[in-house]
Amino acid sequence: MSLDIPAVQRFATDMLRTNARKSIINVLGTLFAILDYARKCGMRVPEITIAALTITPDRGDTETPYFKPEDAAKIVAEAKEPYKTIFALAWSTGLRAGELLGLRVTDLDFQRGLIQPRKQADDSTRQLRELKTRRSNSAVAITQETAALLTGYLKNHWRENPESLLFPNGNMRPRKREYVVKFGLKPLLRKFGLPVENVGLHAFRHGLGTALSNSKVSPKTVQQILRHADIKTTFRYYVHSDTDAQRSALETGPIGTKCRLVQRLKPKCFCH
């Protein structure tokens, strides 16, 4: 039996009968890690992503909201500063909300193209505190486009403050994520007709993980970008089943319109 998307889908569906969704995600995460290692060793292995699979959530298990690339692009394009840069950075780096709002100018390394998170903003105290995990201290790569956006923001919109916060509020303290979502994000979601309930800055992080997976980026790289200690966390919570990705996989797979069998089965028109 060949290892392809339909085969893995059947495997996952069979496991659903007697196992919880989280257990299946763990097994698939291990499978993808093995395939990724085999690929690095020069072996020919199929390109399969978890986003191309349909894994029905457990009863009462609500999927975490996430943005698709086209939605994130519209949000960033329409947002005003400092929200524009906050949202662009959330999408392009996958930084957690607290890390994002706790950034200081000294955390930006334009020469090496990196952001080095050192603290996170605490919503309750409006102070900076230690990061969530040791893995959170890992540097985050930024593209030239993101670097240019940050340079423009620092030149035209940044306000000097005692702690050199990248995104200070009016009192020169860390912004509260609740207010960033309430006043910066949700008005745009309503404008574009996107879901609003339970949607926050984390939707950018989840969307980035899913978009990378759909782009056939290796599972290990997705894990490193999101800075998860365990690759199972990446697949369990941060890569979502995207119907567009599923449709694309079917179109290019063994039952799609590009398949020779399907092409042979297409009815011929004898009308003239």
Short mmCIF file of C-alpha atoms in Angstrom, two decimals:
data_model
loop_
_atom_site.label_atom_id
_atom_site.label_comp_id
_atom_site.label_asym_id
_atom_site.label_seq_id
_atom_site.Cartn_x
_atom_site.Cartn_y
_atom_site.Cartn_z
CA MET A 1 0.00 0.00 0.00
CA SER A 2 1.37 3.40 -0.95
CA LEU A 3 1.71 6.12 1.68
CA ASP A 4 -0.32 9.06 0.41
CA ILE A 5 -2.98 11.45 1.70
CA PRO A 6 -5.94 9.02 1.24
CA ALA A 7 -3.99 6.27 3.03
CA VAL A 8 -3.14 8.50 5.98
CA GLN A 9 -6.72 9.79 6.04
CA ARG A 10 -8.04 6.22 6.26
CA PHE A 11 -5.54 5.51 9.04
CA ALA A 12 -6.68 8.58 10.99
CA THR A 13 -10.36 7.81 10.42
CA ASP A 14 -9.92 4.24 11.63
CA MET A 15 -8.18 5.47 14.79
CA LEU A 16 -11.04 7.90 15.48
CA ARG A 17 -13.31 4.97 16.25
CA THR A 18 -11.43 4.07 19.42
CA ASN A 19 -9.11 7.01 20.17
CA ALA A 20 -9.41 10.66 21.15
CA ARG A 21 -8.53 13.35 18.61
CA LYS A 22 -5.51 14.47 20.66
CA SER A 23 -4.09 10.95 20.62
CA ILE A 24 -4.42 10.81 16.84
CA ILE A 25 -2.67 14.19 16.47
CA ASN A 26 0.18 12.87 18.60
CA VAL A 27 0.56 9.77 16.41
CA LEU A 28 0.45 11.83 13.20
CA GLY A 29 3.00 14.26 14.62
CA THR A 30 5.38 11.35 15.17
CA LEU A 31 4.69 10.04 11.66
CA PHE A 32 5.42 13.43 10.06
CA ALA A 33 8.62 13.78 12.09
CA ILE A 34 9.79 10.41 10.75
CA LEU A 35 8.93 11.42 7.17
CA ASP A 36 10.76 14.71 7.64
CA TYR A 37 13.89 12.88 8.84
CA ALA A 38 13.70 10.46 5.93
CA ARG A 39 13.44 13.40 3.54
CA LYS A 40 16.58 14.96 5.05
CA CYS A 41 18.36 11.64 4.52
CA GLY A 42 17.65 11.88 0.80
CA MET A 43 14.80 9.39 0.67
CA ARG A 44 11.79 10.04 -1.56
CA VAL A 45 8.79 10.46 0.69
CA PRO A 46 5.31 11.87 -0.01
CA GLU A 47 4.39 15.47 0.83
CA ILE A 48 1.63 15.13 3.40
CA THR A 49 0.47 17.82 5.83
CA ILE A 50 -1.96 17.52 8.71
CA ALA A 51 -3.94 20.45 7.29
CA ALA A 52 -4.84 18.25 4.29
CA LEU A 53 -6.52 15.72 6.59
CA THR A 54 -9.97 15.78 8.15
CA ILE A 55 -9.86 14.89 11.82
CA THR A 56 -13.25 15.42 13.43
CA PRO A 57 -12.93 17.23 16.77
CA ASP A 58 -14.10 15.53 19.94
CA ARG A 59 -17.58 16.46 21.10
CA GLY A 60 -17.45 19.82 22.83
CA ASP A 61 -13.97 20.50 21.41
CA THR A 62 -14.14 23.88 19.68
CA GLU A 63 -11.39 24.63 17.22
CA THR A 64 -9.24 27.65 18.05
CA PRO A 65 -9.84 30.57 15.64
CA TYR A 66 -7.14 31.25 13.07
CA PHE A 67 -6.64 33.62 10.15
CA LYS A 68 -6.04 32.56 6.57
CA PRO A 69 -3.28 34.42 4.67
CA GLU A 70 -5.75 36.48 2.64
CA ASP A 71 -7.61 37.55 5.80
CA ALA A 72 -4.40 38.48 7.63
CA ALA A 73 -3.30 40.52 4.61
CA LYS A 74 -6.58 42.47 4.56
CA ILE A 75 -6.38 43.16 8.30
CA VAL A 76 -2.80 44.43 8.13
CA ALA A 77 -3.49 46.55 5.05
CA GLU A 78 -6.49 48.28 6.65
CA ALA A 79 -5.14 48.73 10.19
CA LYS A 80 -3.81 52.03 11.48
CA GLU A 81 -0.59 52.37 13.45
CA PRO A 82 0.50 51.02 15.82
CA TYR A 83 -1.95 48.20 15.13
CA LYS A 84 -0.69 47.75 11.58
CA THR A 85 2.82 46.89 12.76
CA ILE A 86 1.54 44.84 15.71
CA PHE A 87 -0.63 42.68 13.43
CA ALA A 88 2.03 42.39 10.73
CA LEU A 89 4.57 41.25 13.29
CA ALA A 90 2.09 38.81 14.85
CA TRP A 91 1.50 37.23 11.44
CA SER A 92 5.07 37.20 10.14
CA THR A 93 6.78 35.94 13.33
CA GLY A 94 4.15 33.96 15.24
CA LEU A 95 5.08 35.74 18.46
CA ARG A 96 2.71 35.20 21.37
CA ALA A 97 0.60 38.21 22.37
CA GLY A 98 2.49 38.82 25.60
CA GLU A 99 5.86 38.55 23.85
CA LEU A 100 4.73 40.90 21.10
CA LEU A 101 3.48 43.60 23.46
CA GLY A 102 6.53 43.17 25.69
CA LEU A 103 9.07 43.82 22.94
CA ARG A 104 11.62 46.58 23.38
CA VAL A 105 13.55 48.36 20.67
CA THR A 106 16.73 46.69 21.94
CA ASP A 107 15.18 43.31 21.09
CA LEU A 108 15.40 44.12 17.37
CA ASP A 109 18.57 43.04 15.56
CA PHE A 110 18.31 44.39 12.02
CA GLN A 111 21.87 43.42 11.14
CA ARG A 112 21.21 39.71 11.67
CA GLY A 113 17.51 39.85 10.77
CA LEU A 114 16.33 38.63 14.17
CA ILE A 115 14.03 39.52 17.03
CA GLN A 116 15.15 38.35 20.47
CA PRO A 117 12.20 38.23 22.89
CA ARG A 118 13.37 38.78 26.47
CA LYS A 119 10.21 39.71 28.38
CA GLN A 120 6.45 39.49 28.02
CA ALA A 121 3.75 41.99 28.96
CA ASP A 122 1.58 41.08 31.95
CA ASP A 123 -2.01 42.22 31.40
CA SER A 124 -2.88 42.28 35.09
CA THR A 125 0.09 44.33 36.33
CA ARG A 126 0.89 46.14 33.05
CA GLN A 127 4.54 45.33 33.74
CA LEU A 128 7.12 43.18 32.00
CA ARG A 129 7.78 39.69 33.35
CA GLU A 130 9.75 36.59 32.45
CA LEU A 131 8.86 34.63 29.32
CA LYS A 132 6.60 31.59 29.33
CA THR A 133 9.26 28.91 28.73
CA ARG A 134 12.98 28.60 28.07
CA ARG A 135 12.14 27.88 24.42
CA SER A 136 10.44 31.29 24.29
CA ASN A 137 13.87 32.88 24.58
CA SER A 138 14.79 31.59 21.12
CA ALA A 139 15.47 34.28 18.52
CA VAL A 140 12.84 34.79 15.84
CA ALA A 141 13.86 35.32 12.22
CA ILE A 142 12.33 38.20 10.28
CA THR A 143 12.17 38.81 6.54
CA GLN A 144 13.51 41.90 4.79
CA GLU A 145 9.92 43.04 4.30
CA THR A 146 9.24 42.80 8.03
CA ALA A 147 12.50 44.62 8.80
CA ALA A 148 11.51 47.43 6.43
CA LEU A 149 8.09 47.71 8.10
CA LEU A 150 9.70 47.94 11.53
CA THR A 151 12.21 50.54 10.32
CA GLY A 152 9.37 52.68 8.96
CA TYR A 153 7.41 52.32 12.18
CA LEU A 154 10.39 53.36 14.32
CA LYS A 155 11.06 56.37 12.12
CA ASN A 156 7.49 57.65 11.76
CA HIS A 157 5.34 56.32 14.61
CA TRP A 158 7.40 55.10 17.56
CA ARG A 159 7.36 57.18 20.71
CA GLU A 160 10.38 57.24 23.00
CA ASN A 161 9.62 55.89 26.47
CA PRO A 162 11.55 54.98 29.66
CA GLU A 163 11.63 51.22 28.97
CA SER A 164 12.07 51.57 25.20
CA LEU A 165 8.88 49.56 24.66
CA LEU A 166 8.23 48.97 20.99
CA PHE A 167 4.47 49.45 21.39
CA PRO A 168 3.87 51.66 24.47
CA ASN A 169 0.38 52.85 25.36
CA GLY A 170 -0.53 56.47 26.11
CA ASN A 171 0.94 56.17 29.61
CA MET A 172 4.16 54.72 28.24
CA ARG A 173 3.39 51.28 29.69
CA PRO A 174 2.86 47.94 27.93
CA ARG A 175 -0.38 47.77 25.99
CA LYS A 176 -3.10 45.47 27.23
CA ARG A 177 -3.89 42.75 24.70
CA GLU A 178 -7.60 43.03 25.49
CA TYR A 179 -7.60 46.66 24.32
CA VAL A 180 -5.52 45.88 21.22
CA VAL A 181 -8.13 43.29 20.25
CA LYS A 182 -11.13 45.43 21.22
CA PHE A 183 -10.08 48.69 19.57
CA GLY A 184 -7.65 47.55 16.89
CA LEU A 185 -8.63 44.07 15.68
CA LYS A 186 -12.35 43.46 16.14
CA PRO A 187 -13.55 46.58 14.27
CA LEU A 188 -11.67 45.25 11.22
CA LEU A 189 -13.09 41.76 11.64
CA ARG A 190 -16.59 43.20 11.61
CA LYS A 191 -15.76 45.35 8.59
CA PHE A 192 -14.61 42.33 6.60
CA GLY A 193 -17.40 40.06 7.84
CA LEU A 194 -15.00 37.73 9.66
CA PRO A 195 -15.86 35.83 12.87
CA VAL A 196 -15.42 37.93 16.00
CA GLU A 197 -16.27 35.65 18.92
CA ASN A 198 -13.23 34.35 20.83
CA VAL A 199 -10.85 35.79 18.21
CA GLY A 200 -7.69 37.42 19.53
CA LEU A 201 -4.07 38.02 18.62
CA HIS A 202 -3.41 34.28 18.88
CA ALA A 203 -5.38 33.82 15.63
CA PHE A 204 -2.36 35.23 13.77
CA ARG A 205 -0.04 32.66 15.39
CA HIS A 206 -2.39 29.77 14.65
CA GLY A 207 -2.89 31.02 11.11
CA LEU A 208 0.85 31.21 10.49
CA GLY A 209 1.32 27.61 11.66
CA THR A 210 -1.44 26.41 9.34
CA ALA A 211 -0.20 28.47 6.38
CA LEU A 212 3.33 27.12 6.77
CA SER A 213 2.04 23.57 6.96
CA ASN A 214 -0.08 24.10 3.84
CA SER A 215 3.04 25.40 2.06
CA LYS A 216 4.73 22.04 2.74
CA VAL A 217 7.25 23.53 5.16
CA SER A 218 8.77 20.69 7.16
CA PRO A 219 7.08 19.95 10.51
CA LYS A 220 10.38 20.54 12.32
CA THR A 221 10.72 24.01 10.81
CA VAL A 222 7.15 24.93 11.78
CA GLN A 223 7.93 23.79 15.32
CA GLN A 224 11.08 25.93 15.41
CA ILE A 225 9.31 29.02 14.07
CA LEU A 226 6.55 28.71 16.68
CA ARG A 227 9.20 27.80 19.31
CA HIS A 228 7.44 24.78 20.74
CA ALA A 229 9.45 22.41 22.91
CA ASP A 230 7.41 19.44 21.65
CA ILE A 231 6.41 18.99 18.02
CA LYS A 232 3.18 17.36 19.22
CA THR A 233 2.07 20.76 20.53
CA THR A 234 2.56 22.23 17.08
CA PHE A 235 0.23 19.72 15.44
CA ARG A 236 -2.24 19.37 18.29
CA TYR A 237 -3.08 23.03 18.66
CA TYR A 238 -1.49 25.16 15.96
CA VAL A 239 -2.11 23.44 12.63
CA HIS A 240 -5.75 23.45 11.58
CA SER A 241 -7.61 21.45 8.97
CA ASP A 242 -8.06 23.84 6.04
CA THR A 243 -10.74 22.89 3.51
CA ASP A 244 -8.89 24.76 0.76
CA ALA A 245 -5.78 22.67 1.44
CA GLN A 246 -7.87 19.50 1.46
CA ARG A 247 -9.45 20.44 -1.88
CA SER A 248 -6.03 21.19 -3.39
CA ALA A 249 -4.69 17.86 -2.15
CA LEU A 250 -7.62 16.03 -3.73
CA GLU A 251 -7.25 17.95 -7.00
CA THR A 252 -3.60 16.96 -7.35
CA GLY A 253 -3.97 13.54 -5.77
CA PRO A 254 -5.03 10.16 -7.14
CA ILE A 255 -8.70 11.17 -7.52
CA GLY A 256 -8.27 14.77 -8.70
CA THR A 257 -8.91 16.35 -12.07
CA LYS A 258 -5.18 16.16 -12.82
CA CYS A 259 -5.19 12.40 -12.39
CA ARG A 260 -4.88 10.37 -15.60
CA LEU A 261 -7.71 8.06 -14.53
CA VAL A 262 -10.08 11.02 -14.07
CA GLN A 263 -9.00 12.44 -17.41
CA ARG A 264 -9.80 9.11 -19.12
CA LEU A 265 -13.22 9.04 -17.47
CA LYS A 266 -14.20 12.53 -18.62
CA PRO A 267 -17.10 12.32 -21.09
CA LYS A 268 -16.30 13.25 -24.64
CA CYS A 269 -18.47 15.72 -26.43
CA PHE A 270 -19.50 14.78 -29.98
CA CYS A 271 -21.58 17.89 -30.56
CA HIS A 272 -20.64 20.03 -33.51
#
